Coordinates of C-alpha atoms in Angstrom, one line a residue:
Chain A
X1 CA 68.2 -21.0 -27.0
X2 CA 69.7 -20.6 -30.4
X3 CA 71.3 -17.3 -31.3
X4 CA 70.0 -15.9 -34.5
X5 CA 72.0 -12.7 -34.6
X6 CA 75.6 -12.4 -33.5
X7 CA 77.2 -8.9 -33.5
X8 CA 80.9 -9.1 -32.8
X9 CA 83.1 -6.1 -32.1
X10 CA 81.4 -3.7 -34.4
X11 CA 82.9 -0.3 -34.8
X12 CA 81.4 2.5 -36.9
X13 CA 83.0 5.8 -37.3
X14 CA 81.2 8.5 -39.2
X15 CA 83.1 10.9 -41.6
X16 CA 83.1 13.6 -39.0
X17 CA 85.1 11.1 -36.8
X18 CA 82.1 10.5 -34.4
X19 CA 82.4 7.0 -33.1
X20 CA 78.8 5.8 -33.2
X21 CA 79.5 2.2 -32.4
X22 CA 82.5 1.2 -30.3
X23 CA 83.6 -2.5 -30.5
X24 CA 80.0 -3.4 -29.7
X25 CA 79.0 -7.0 -29.0
X26 CA 75.5 -8.3 -28.8
X27 CA 73.8 -11.7 -29.4
X28 CA 70.0 -12.1 -30.0
X29 CA 68.1 -15.3 -29.3
X30 CA 65.7 -16.7 -31.9
X31 CA 62.1 -15.9 -31.2
X32 CA 62.7 -13.3 -28.5
X33 CA 61.6 -9.7 -28.3
X34 CA 64.7 -7.6 -27.5
X35 CA 64.4 -4.0 -26.5
X36 CA 67.3 -1.8 -27.0
X37 CA 67.2 1.3 -24.8
X38 CA 69.5 4.3 -24.9
X39 CA 69.5 8.0 -24.9
X40 CA 69.5 10.1 -28.1
X41 CA 72.8 9.6 -30.0
X42 CA 73.6 6.4 -28.1
X43 CA 74.0 4.4 -31.3
X44 CA 70.6 2.6 -31.5
X45 CA 69.7 3.5 -35.1
X46 CA 73.3 3.2 -36.3
X47 CA 73.4 -0.3 -34.9
X48 CA 70.1 -1.3 -36.7
X49 CA 71.2 0.3 -40.0
X50 CA 74.5 -1.4 -39.8
X51 CA 73.0 -4.8 -39.3
X52 CA 70.5 -4.2 -42.1
X53 CA 73.3 -3.2 -44.6
X54 CA 72.1 0.4 -44.9
X55 CA 75.3 1.7 -43.4
X56 CA 78.9 0.5 -43.9
X57 CA 80.9 -0.3 -40.8
X58 CA 84.6 -0.1 -40.1
X59 CA 85.4 -3.2 -38.0
X60 CA 83.9 -6.4 -36.7
X61 CA 81.5 -8.9 -38.1
X62 CA 77.8 -9.6 -38.0
X63 CA 76.1 -12.9 -38.6
X64 CA 72.4 -13.5 -39.1
X65 CA 71.4 -17.2 -38.8
X66 CA 75.2 -17.9 -39.3
X67 CA 75.3 -16.0 -42.6
X68 CA 77.9 -13.2 -42.6
X69 CA 76.2 -9.9 -43.6
X70 CA 79.1 -9.0 -45.9
X71 CA 80.1 -12.4 -47.5
X72 CA 76.6 -13.9 -47.5
X73 CA 74.7 -10.7 -47.8
X74 CA 71.9 -12.1 -49.9
X75 CA 71.1 -14.9 -47.5
X76 CA 71.6 -12.7 -44.4
X77 CA 69.5 -9.8 -45.7
X78 CA 66.7 -11.9 -46.9
X79 CA 66.1 -13.0 -43.3
X80 CA 65.8 -9.4 -42.1
X81 CA 63.0 -6.9 -42.2
X82 CA 63.3 -3.3 -41.0
X83 CA 60.8 -0.7 -39.9
X84 CA 62.5 2.7 -39.9
X85 CA 62.0 5.4 -37.4
X86 CA 60.7 8.0 -39.8
X87 CA 57.5 7.6 -41.8
X88 CA 59.3 7.5 -45.1
X89 CA 57.1 6.4 -47.9
X90 CA 56.5 7.1 -51.6
X91 CA 53.6 9.6 -51.8
X92 CA 51.8 8.6 -55.0
X93 CA 51.8 4.8 -54.9
X94 CA 49.0 2.7 -53.5
X95 CA 49.4 0.6 -50.3
X96 CA 49.0 -2.6 -52.4
X97 CA 51.6 -1.7 -55.0
X98 CA 54.1 -0.4 -52.4
X99 CA 53.9 -3.5 -50.2
X100 CA 54.2 -5.8 -53.2
X101 CA 57.2 -3.8 -54.4
X102 CA 59.0 -4.4 -51.1
X103 CA 58.4 -8.1 -51.4
X104 CA 59.9 -8.0 -54.9
X105 CA 63.0 -6.2 -53.7
X106 CA 63.8 -9.1 -51.5
X107 CA 63.7 -11.5 -54.4
X108 CA 60.4 -13.2 -53.5
X109 CA 57.9 -14.0 -56.3
X110 CA 54.5 -12.3 -56.0
X111 CA 52.2 -13.9 -53.4
X112 CA 49.0 -11.9 -53.4
X113 CA 47.3 -14.3 -50.9
X114 CA 50.1 -13.7 -48.4
X115 CA 50.0 -9.9 -48.9
X116 CA 46.2 -9.9 -48.6
X117 CA 46.5 -11.8 -45.3
X118 CA 49.2 -9.5 -44.0
X119 CA 47.2 -6.3 -44.8
X120 CA 44.1 -7.8 -43.2
X121 CA 46.1 -8.6 -40.0
X122 CA 47.4 -5.1 -39.9
X123 CA 43.9 -3.6 -40.5
X124 CA 45.1 -2.2 -43.8
X125 CA 43.0 -4.2 -46.2
X126 CA 40.3 -1.5 -46.7
X127 CA 43.1 1.0 -47.4
X128 CA 44.9 -1.2 -50.0
X129 CA 43.9 1.1 -53.0
X130 CA 44.6 4.3 -51.1
X131 CA 47.6 6.5 -52.0
X132 CA 50.2 6.5 -49.3
X133 CA 50.1 10.3 -48.9
X134 CA 46.4 10.0 -48.0
X135 CA 47.1 7.8 -44.9
X136 CA 47.3 9.0 -41.3
X137 CA 50.5 8.7 -39.4
X138 CA 49.3 5.5 -37.6
X139 CA 48.3 3.9 -40.9
X140 CA 51.7 4.8 -42.5
X141 CA 53.4 3.1 -39.5
X142 CA 51.3 0.0 -40.3
X143 CA 52.3 0.1 -43.9
X144 CA 55.9 0.3 -42.9
X145 CA 55.4 -2.9 -40.8
X146 CA 53.6 -4.6 -43.7
X147 CA 56.5 -3.7 -46.1
X148 CA 59.0 -5.0 -43.6
X149 CA 57.0 -8.3 -43.3
X150 CA 56.2 -8.6 -47.0
X151 CA 59.1 -11.0 -47.6
X152 CA 58.4 -13.1 -44.5
X153 CA 61.6 -12.3 -42.5
X154 CA 62.8 -14.2 -39.5
X155 CA 64.3 -11.1 -37.8
X156 CA 62.4 -7.9 -37.6
X157 CA 64.0 -4.6 -36.6
X158 CA 61.7 -1.9 -35.3
X159 CA 63.3 1.5 -34.9
X160 CA 61.2 3.4 -32.4
X161 CA 58.0 1.8 -33.7
X162 CA 55.7 3.8 -31.5
X163 CA 57.4 7.2 -31.7
X164 CA 54.8 10.0 -32.1
X165 CA 51.8 7.7 -32.0
X166 CA 48.9 7.9 -29.6
X167 CA 48.4 5.6 -26.7
X168 CA 45.7 3.5 -28.4
X169 CA 47.8 2.9 -31.5
X170 CA 50.8 2.1 -29.3
X171 CA 48.9 -0.6 -27.6
X172 CA 47.7 -1.9 -31.0
X173 CA 51.4 -2.0 -32.1
X174 CA 52.3 -4.0 -29.0
X175 CA 49.6 -6.5 -30.0
X176 CA 51.0 -6.8 -33.5
X177 CA 54.5 -7.4 -32.1
X178 CA 53.2 -10.1 -29.7
X179 CA 51.5 -11.8 -32.6
X180 CA 54.7 -11.8 -34.6
X181 CA 56.5 -13.3 -31.6
X182 CA 53.9 -16.1 -31.6
X183 CA 55.0 -16.8 -35.2
X184 CA 58.6 -17.1 -34.0
X185 CA 59.7 -13.9 -35.6
X186 CA 62.7 -12.5 -33.6
X187 CA 62.0 -8.8 -32.8
X188 CA 64.6 -6.2 -32.0
X189 CA 63.1 -2.8 -31.1
X190 CA 64.7 0.4 -30.1
X191 CA 62.6 2.6 -27.9
X192 CA 62.6 5.7 -25.8
X193 CA 59.5 4.5 -23.9
X194 CA 60.7 2.5 -21.0
X195 CA 57.1 1.3 -20.4
X196 CA 57.2 -0.2 -23.9
X197 CA 60.2 -2.4 -23.0
X198 CA 58.6 -3.2 -19.6
X199 CA 55.4 -4.2 -21.4
X200 CA 56.6 -6.4 -24.3
X201 CA 60.3 -7.2 -24.1
X202 CA 61.8 -10.5 -23.0
X203 CA 65.3 -9.1 -22.7
X204 CA 66.6 -5.6 -22.5
X205 CA 69.8 -4.1 -23.7
X206 CA 71.1 -0.7 -22.7
X207 CA 73.4 1.1 -25.1
X208 CA 75.3 4.3 -24.5
X209 CA 78.2 6.0 -26.3
X210 CA 78.2 3.2 -28.9
X211 CA 78.6 0.4 -26.3
X212 CA 76.2 -2.1 -24.8
X213 CA 76.5 -1.4 -21.1
X214 CA 74.1 -4.1 -20.0
X215 CA 72.0 -7.0 -21.4
X216 CA 69.7 -9.1 -19.3
X217 CA 66.2 -10.7 -19.0
X218 CA 63.8 -7.9 -18.2
X219 CA 62.6 -9.5 -15.0
X220 CA 66.1 -10.2 -13.8
X221 CA 67.2 -6.7 -14.6
X222 CA 64.4 -5.2 -12.5
X223 CA 65.0 -7.7 -9.8
X224 CA 68.8 -7.6 -9.8
X225 CA 69.4 -3.9 -10.1
X226 CA 66.2 -2.5 -8.8
X227 CA 65.7 -0.9 -5.5
X228 CA 62.6 -1.4 -3.6
X229 CA 60.6 1.1 -1.6
X230 CA 58.9 0.1 1.6
X231 CA 56.1 2.4 2.6
X232 CA 55.0 2.3 6.3
X233 CA 51.8 4.1 7.0
X234 CA 51.3 5.2 10.6
X235 CA 48.0 5.4 12.4
X236 CA 48.8 9.0 13.5
X237 CA 50.9 11.6 11.7
X238 CA 54.2 12.5 13.3
X239 CA 55.9 15.9 13.3
X240 CA 59.5 14.7 12.6
X241 CA 61.2 11.4 11.8
X242 CA 62.5 10.1 15.2
X243 CA 66.3 10.5 15.6
X244 CA 66.5 6.8 16.6
X245 CA 65.6 6.0 13.0
X246 CA 68.3 8.3 11.5
X247 CA 70.4 5.4 10.2
X248 CA 67.6 4.2 7.9
X249 CA 67.6 7.4 5.9
X250 CA 63.9 7.5 5.9
X251 CA 61.7 10.1 4.2
X252 CA 58.4 11.4 5.4
X253 CA 55.5 12.2 3.1
X254 CA 53.8 15.6 3.0
X255 CA 50.9 14.3 5.1
X256 CA 53.5 13.3 7.7
X257 CA 51.9 9.8 8.0
X258 CA 54.0 7.6 5.8
X259 CA 57.6 6.7 6.3
X260 CA 59.4 5.8 3.1
X261 CA 62.3 3.4 3.3
X262 CA 64.4 2.6 0.1
X263 CA 66.4 -0.6 0.2
X264 CA 68.5 -2.6 -2.1
X265 CA 67.2 -6.1 -3.0
X266 CA 70.7 -7.3 -3.9
X267 CA 71.9 -6.8 -0.3
X268 CA 71.9 -9.7 2.1
X269 CA 70.4 -7.6 4.9
X270 CA 67.7 -5.3 3.7
X271 CA 67.3 -3.7 7.2
X272 CA 63.5 -4.2 7.2
X273 CA 63.5 -6.4 10.3
X274 CA 65.6 -3.9 12.3
X275 CA 63.5 -0.9 11.0
X276 CA 60.2 -2.5 12.0
X277 CA 61.6 -3.6 15.4
X278 CA 62.9 0.0 16.1
X279 CA 59.5 1.5 15.0
X280 CA 57.8 -0.9 17.4
X281 CA 60.1 0.0 20.3
X282 CA 59.3 3.6 19.7
X283 CA 55.7 2.8 20.2
X284 CA 54.5 4.0 16.8
X285 CA 51.3 2.3 15.6
X286 CA 51.3 0.9 12.0
X287 CA 48.3 1.2 9.8
X288 CA 49.6 -0.4 6.6
X289 CA 52.8 -1.6 4.9
X290 CA 53.4 -1.8 1.2
X291 CA 56.4 -2.3 -1.2
X292 CA 57.0 -0.9 -4.7
X293 CA 59.5 -2.2 -7.3
X294 CA 61.5 0.5 -8.9
X295 CA 60.8 0.9 -12.6
X296 CA 63.0 0.0 -15.6
X297 CA 63.2 3.7 -16.2
X298 CA 65.1 4.5 -13.0
X299 CA 67.4 1.5 -13.6
X300 CA 68.1 2.8 -17.1
X301 CA 68.8 6.3 -16.0
X302 CA 71.1 5.1 -13.2
X303 CA 73.1 2.9 -15.7
X304 CA 73.4 5.7 -18.3
X305 CA 74.5 8.1 -15.6
X306 CA 77.1 5.6 -14.4
X307 CA 78.3 5.0 -17.9
X308 CA 78.6 8.8 -18.5
X309 CA 80.6 9.1 -15.2
X310 CA 82.9 6.3 -16.2
X311 CA 83.5 7.9 -19.6
X312 CA 84.3 11.2 -17.9
X313 CA 86.7 9.5 -15.5
X314 CA 88.4 7.8 -18.5
Chain B
X1 CA 71.2 -12.8 -59.4
X2 CA 68.1 -11.3 -57.7
X3 CA 65.8 -11.1 -60.8
X4 CA 62.7 -10.4 -58.8
X5 CA 64.5 -7.5 -57.1
X6 CA 65.8 -6.1 -60.4
X7 CA 62.3 -6.5 -61.9
X8 CA 60.8 -4.7 -58.9
X9 CA 63.1 -1.6 -59.3
X10 CA 62.6 -1.6 -63.0
X11 CA 58.8 -1.7 -63.0
X12 CA 58.6 0.6 -60.0
X13 CA 60.6 3.2 -62.0
X14 CA 58.6 2.6 -65.2
X15 CA 55.4 3.0 -63.2
X16 CA 56.6 6.6 -62.4
X17 CA 56.4 7.2 -66.1
X18 CA 52.9 5.8 -66.3
X19 CA 51.8 8.1 -63.5
X20 CA 53.2 11.1 -65.4
X21 CA 52.4 10.0 -68.9
X22 CA 51.4 13.4 -70.1
X23 CA 54.7 15.0 -69.0
X24 CA 56.7 12.0 -70.2
X25 CA 55.4 11.7 -73.7
X26 CA 53.4 14.8 -74.7
X27 CA 56.1 17.1 -73.6
X28 CA 58.8 15.7 -76.0
X29 CA 56.2 15.6 -78.8
X30 CA 55.5 19.3 -78.3
X31 CA 59.2 20.2 -77.9
X32 CA 60.0 18.4 -81.2
X33 CA 57.2 20.1 -83.0
X34 CA 58.5 23.4 -81.8
X35 CA 62.0 22.7 -82.9
X36 CA 60.7 21.9 -86.3
X37 CA 58.7 25.1 -86.4
X38 CA 61.6 27.3 -85.1
X39 CA 64.6 25.6 -86.6
X40 CA 63.1 23.7 -89.6
X41 CA 60.9 26.5 -90.9
X42 CA 62.6 29.7 -89.8
X43 CA 66.3 28.7 -90.3
X44 CA 65.4 26.0 -92.9
X45 CA 64.0 28.7 -95.2
X46 CA 67.5 30.2 -95.3
X47 CA 69.6 27.0 -95.3
X48 CA 67.8 24.7 -97.7
X49 CA 70.3 21.8 -97.7
X50 CA 73.4 20.6 -95.9
X51 CA 75.5 18.1 -97.7
X52 CA 72.6 17.2 -100.0
X53 CA 70.1 16.7 -97.1
X54 CA 67.2 19.1 -96.5
X55 CA 67.8 21.1 -93.3
X56 CA 64.6 19.8 -91.7
X57 CA 65.8 16.2 -92.1
X58 CA 69.4 17.1 -91.2
X59 CA 68.4 18.3 -87.7
X60 CA 66.3 15.2 -86.8
X61 CA 69.2 13.0 -85.5
X62 CA 70.6 16.0 -83.5
X63 CA 67.1 16.6 -82.0
X64 CA 66.7 13.0 -81.0
X65 CA 70.2 13.1 -79.4
X66 CA 69.4 16.3 -77.5
X67 CA 66.2 14.7 -76.1
X68 CA 67.8 11.3 -75.4
X69 CA 70.7 12.8 -73.5
X70 CA 68.6 15.2 -71.4
X71 CA 65.9 12.6 -70.7
X72 CA 68.3 9.8 -69.8
X73 CA 70.2 12.0 -67.4
X74 CA 67.1 13.5 -65.8
X75 CA 65.2 10.2 -65.5
X76 CA 68.2 8.3 -64.0
X77 CA 69.3 11.2 -61.7
X78 CA 65.8 11.7 -60.4
X79 CA 65.3 8.0 -60.1
X80 CA 68.0 7.6 -57.5
X81 CA 67.8 11.1 -56.0
X82 CA 64.1 10.8 -55.2
X83 CA 64.4 7.8 -52.8
X84 CA 67.4 9.5 -51.2
X85 CA 65.4 12.7 -50.8
X86 CA 62.4 10.9 -49.3
X87 CA 64.6 8.5 -47.4
X88 CA 63.0 5.5 -48.9
X89 CA 66.4 4.4 -50.2
X90 CA 66.8 2.4 -47.0
X91 CA 64.7 -0.5 -48.3
X92 CA 66.8 -0.7 -51.5
X93 CA 70.0 -0.7 -49.5
X94 CA 68.7 -3.3 -47.0
X95 CA 67.4 -5.6 -49.7
X96 CA 69.5 -8.6 -50.9
X97 CA 70.5 -6.7 -54.1
X98 CA 74.0 -6.2 -55.4
X99 CA 75.1 -2.8 -56.6
X100 CA 75.0 -4.1 -60.1
X101 CA 71.3 -5.1 -59.8
X102 CA 70.4 -1.7 -58.3
X103 CA 72.1 0.2 -61.0
X104 CA 70.7 -2.1 -63.7
X105 CA 67.2 -1.5 -62.4
X106 CA 67.4 2.2 -62.3
X107 CA 69.5 2.7 -65.4
X108 CA 67.5 0.2 -67.4
X109 CA 64.3 1.9 -66.6
X110 CA 65.7 5.4 -67.4
X111 CA 67.2 4.1 -70.7
X112 CA 63.9 2.5 -71.6
X113 CA 62.0 5.7 -71.0
X114 CA 64.5 7.6 -73.2
X115 CA 64.1 5.0 -75.9
X116 CA 60.3 5.3 -75.8
X117 CA 60.6 9.1 -76.0
X118 CA 63.2 8.7 -78.9
X119 CA 60.7 6.6 -80.8
X120 CA 58.0 9.3 -80.2
X121 CA 60.3 11.9 -81.6
X122 CA 61.2 9.8 -84.7
X123 CA 57.4 9.3 -85.3
X124 CA 56.7 13.0 -84.7
X125 CA 59.6 14.0 -87.1
X126 CA 57.9 11.8 -89.7
X127 CA 55.0 14.2 -89.8
X128 CA 57.3 17.1 -90.7
X129 CA 60.0 15.7 -93.0
X130 CA 60.8 12.7 -95.1
X131 CA 62.9 10.4 -93.0
X132 CA 65.4 8.0 -94.4
X133 CA 67.4 5.6 -92.1
X134 CA 70.2 4.1 -94.1
X135 CA 71.5 1.9 -91.3
X136 CA 68.6 1.1 -88.9
X137 CA 70.5 -1.4 -86.8
X138 CA 73.4 1.0 -86.3
X139 CA 70.9 3.7 -85.5
X140 CA 69.3 1.5 -82.9
X141 CA 72.7 0.5 -81.5
X142 CA 73.6 4.2 -81.1
X143 CA 70.3 5.0 -79.6
X144 CA 70.5 2.2 -77.0
X145 CA 74.2 2.9 -76.2
X146 CA 73.6 6.6 -75.8
X147 CA 70.5 6.1 -73.6
X148 CA 72.3 3.6 -71.4
X149 CA 75.5 5.7 -71.1
X150 CA 73.8 8.9 -70.3
X151 CA 71.4 7.1 -67.9
X152 CA 74.6 5.9 -66.1
X153 CA 75.9 9.5 -66.1
X154 CA 72.5 10.7 -64.7
X155 CA 72.7 8.0 -62.0
X156 CA 76.1 9.4 -61.0
X157 CA 74.6 12.9 -60.8
X158 CA 71.7 11.6 -58.7
X159 CA 74.1 9.9 -56.3
X160 CA 76.2 13.0 -56.0
X161 CA 73.4 15.6 -55.7
X162 CA 72.1 16.3 -52.2
X163 CA 69.6 19.0 -53.3
X164 CA 67.5 19.8 -56.3
X165 CA 69.8 22.6 -57.4
X166 CA 72.7 20.2 -57.8
X167 CA 70.5 17.8 -59.6
X168 CA 69.9 20.4 -62.3
X169 CA 73.3 21.9 -62.3
X170 CA 75.2 19.6 -64.7
X171 CA 72.4 19.0 -67.2
X172 CA 71.7 22.8 -67.5
X173 CA 75.2 24.1 -67.3
X174 CA 77.2 21.4 -69.2
X175 CA 75.0 19.0 -71.1
X176 CA 72.6 21.3 -72.9
X177 CA 75.4 23.7 -74.1
X178 CA 77.5 20.7 -75.2
X179 CA 74.5 19.3 -77.2
X180 CA 73.7 22.7 -78.8
X181 CA 77.4 23.2 -79.7
X182 CA 77.9 19.6 -80.8
X183 CA 76.5 20.0 -84.3
X184 CA 73.0 19.0 -83.5
X185 CA 71.5 21.8 -85.7
X186 CA 74.5 22.4 -88.0
X187 CA 77.5 20.7 -89.6
X188 CA 80.8 21.8 -88.1
X189 CA 82.0 22.3 -91.7
X190 CA 79.9 25.4 -91.6
X191 CA 82.1 26.9 -88.8
X192 CA 85.4 28.7 -89.3
X193 CA 88.5 26.4 -89.0
X194 CA 89.4 27.5 -85.5
X195 CA 85.9 26.7 -84.1
X196 CA 85.9 23.4 -86.0
X197 CA 88.9 22.4 -84.0
X198 CA 87.4 23.6 -80.8
X199 CA 84.2 21.6 -81.6
X200 CA 86.3 18.4 -81.8
X201 CA 86.9 18.7 -78.1
X202 CA 83.1 18.3 -77.5
X203 CA 82.3 14.6 -76.9
X204 CA 78.7 15.1 -77.8
X205 CA 79.8 16.0 -81.4
X206 CA 80.9 12.4 -81.8
X207 CA 77.6 11.0 -80.7
X208 CA 75.5 13.3 -83.0
X209 CA 77.9 12.7 -85.9
X210 CA 77.8 8.9 -85.5
X211 CA 74.0 9.0 -85.1
X212 CA 73.5 11.2 -88.1
X213 CA 75.7 8.8 -90.2
X214 CA 73.3 6.0 -89.4
X215 CA 70.5 8.1 -91.0
X216 CA 72.2 9.7 -94.0
X217 CA 75.8 8.4 -94.2
X218 CA 77.1 11.9 -93.6
X219 CA 79.3 12.6 -90.6
X220 CA 81.6 15.3 -89.1
X221 CA 84.0 12.6 -87.8
X222 CA 84.5 8.9 -88.6
X223 CA 81.8 6.5 -87.4
X224 CA 84.5 4.4 -85.6
X225 CA 85.7 7.5 -83.7
X226 CA 82.1 8.1 -82.7
X227 CA 81.8 4.5 -81.5
X228 CA 85.0 4.5 -79.5
X229 CA 84.0 7.8 -77.9
X230 CA 80.7 6.6 -76.7
X231 CA 82.1 3.2 -75.5
X232 CA 84.9 5.1 -73.6
X233 CA 82.3 7.3 -71.9
X234 CA 80.2 4.2 -71.1
X235 CA 83.0 2.4 -69.4
X236 CA 84.1 5.5 -67.5
X237 CA 80.6 5.8 -66.1
X238 CA 80.5 2.1 -65.2
X239 CA 83.9 2.5 -63.4
X240 CA 82.9 5.6 -61.5
X241 CA 79.5 4.1 -60.4
X242 CA 81.1 0.8 -59.3
X243 CA 83.7 2.6 -57.2
X244 CA 81.3 5.0 -55.6
X245 CA 78.7 2.3 -54.8
X246 CA 81.4 0.1 -53.3
X247 CA 82.5 2.9 -51.1
X248 CA 79.0 3.8 -50.2
X249 CA 79.6 7.4 -51.2
X250 CA 76.8 9.7 -50.0
X251 CA 74.5 6.8 -49.5
X252 CA 75.9 4.3 -47.1
X253 CA 78.0 6.7 -45.0

């Protein structure tokens, strides 16, 4: 797959000497949805603002569709749309004027048909003459997306697109994002909601302390790094975990009828066969067996923790 | 050149004037009328003529300059400060616009507003006194040059200011006193010799003097000195803005 965004060795140091991006490298494929996860202050917004030209950076280079964002800034920036994290909008302008203004900024001649279609797709058409201050938070978020799409960009950055919105609107946003993907728009979103990344992303990147600590296909990531849980439900409750099963580090649920075994999918030997065989030899009767995949959230937290530990050791 | 982008900023800023039409046009009309009542009638009854010109007519160029300077500064400073304050500046910075185009859009709109207001004042003045403009093209040239220069200066203030207090600080503490002490309402020949020399340190004096010359061919300093002063100030503002924008001062850092 063709790479539409190449970020090479980017370093950004703020005036207070805080290193927000530390020789960061990242490539984004054309047409994918890429979710960038990271704790607060990890560098997510700084990275987006740097790529979009809102912030200066100290070292490295960034190319959008092979156009350098410094040397060919006009061509590079005209391919990018950005939806900021905060609901920053002019108060007294109408939706229609404001979205058309954004299109103009990107050097595009007026195209009322396109803007009309865009507003209709985002369920904003009946609000086109409303003043921006009169809109609800959710509607404002849609206006920001309309503004970012007004110049028909190839790459769209969404900085926490569903922050502080209700569940219904969040799901609506996911639909909007999926529709954009169908139109081959490359989407890079930052999020705190792991379920958002699990739901819509093709690939996931994890950033911490200004460095990308992992990038992978979402499915691979869950498969590769995830731990699985095997739940063995017994026909009769037991008082204690038998000492013969000590090596499996089992847990017993509060009803004392389910044995919980956590195993690593990466390992050659998961230990499941031995465990089941030992349970059988102990004469315990099984009622049910189920497995659960660990969530992206637990993977994310583990990686961030590891990265913090590494930094502390360094 | 991103003409569409430039046009978008320009008309977006001009639209702000349309939304506040009363404040933009009626307020200078009322202020000018008040100046005529207070300065023209009250002081004019004691000072009938200055260098052969009636006092009422004499103060017109100074009054226009006072308004042009303050309006250019306030329009341009507010123009760039407001998107910074509301954080909507991100879309201007992310757009494929050069610093030159951004500045041209904001400064052009601020200067245009000042020119419209300047025209309103000239028309208002026509109701109170007989106006003569000996050199209309030079008058227009001064008007445009002053509007653009002080809009640039306002843009610098807007970039520098990070709160509303700072936004008002320079116009109130520096510009207004300089205009009032720059011969807007009197000729410096009316001052004692020492204060005449002190007045020559005031750059606004050169603007008012040159502008008044275009009306009545009377001036406190040579027209060429006035022109060089305003051009020097213009280029200084251009240099400061180019440098600060290139460095991203207070916007991109």
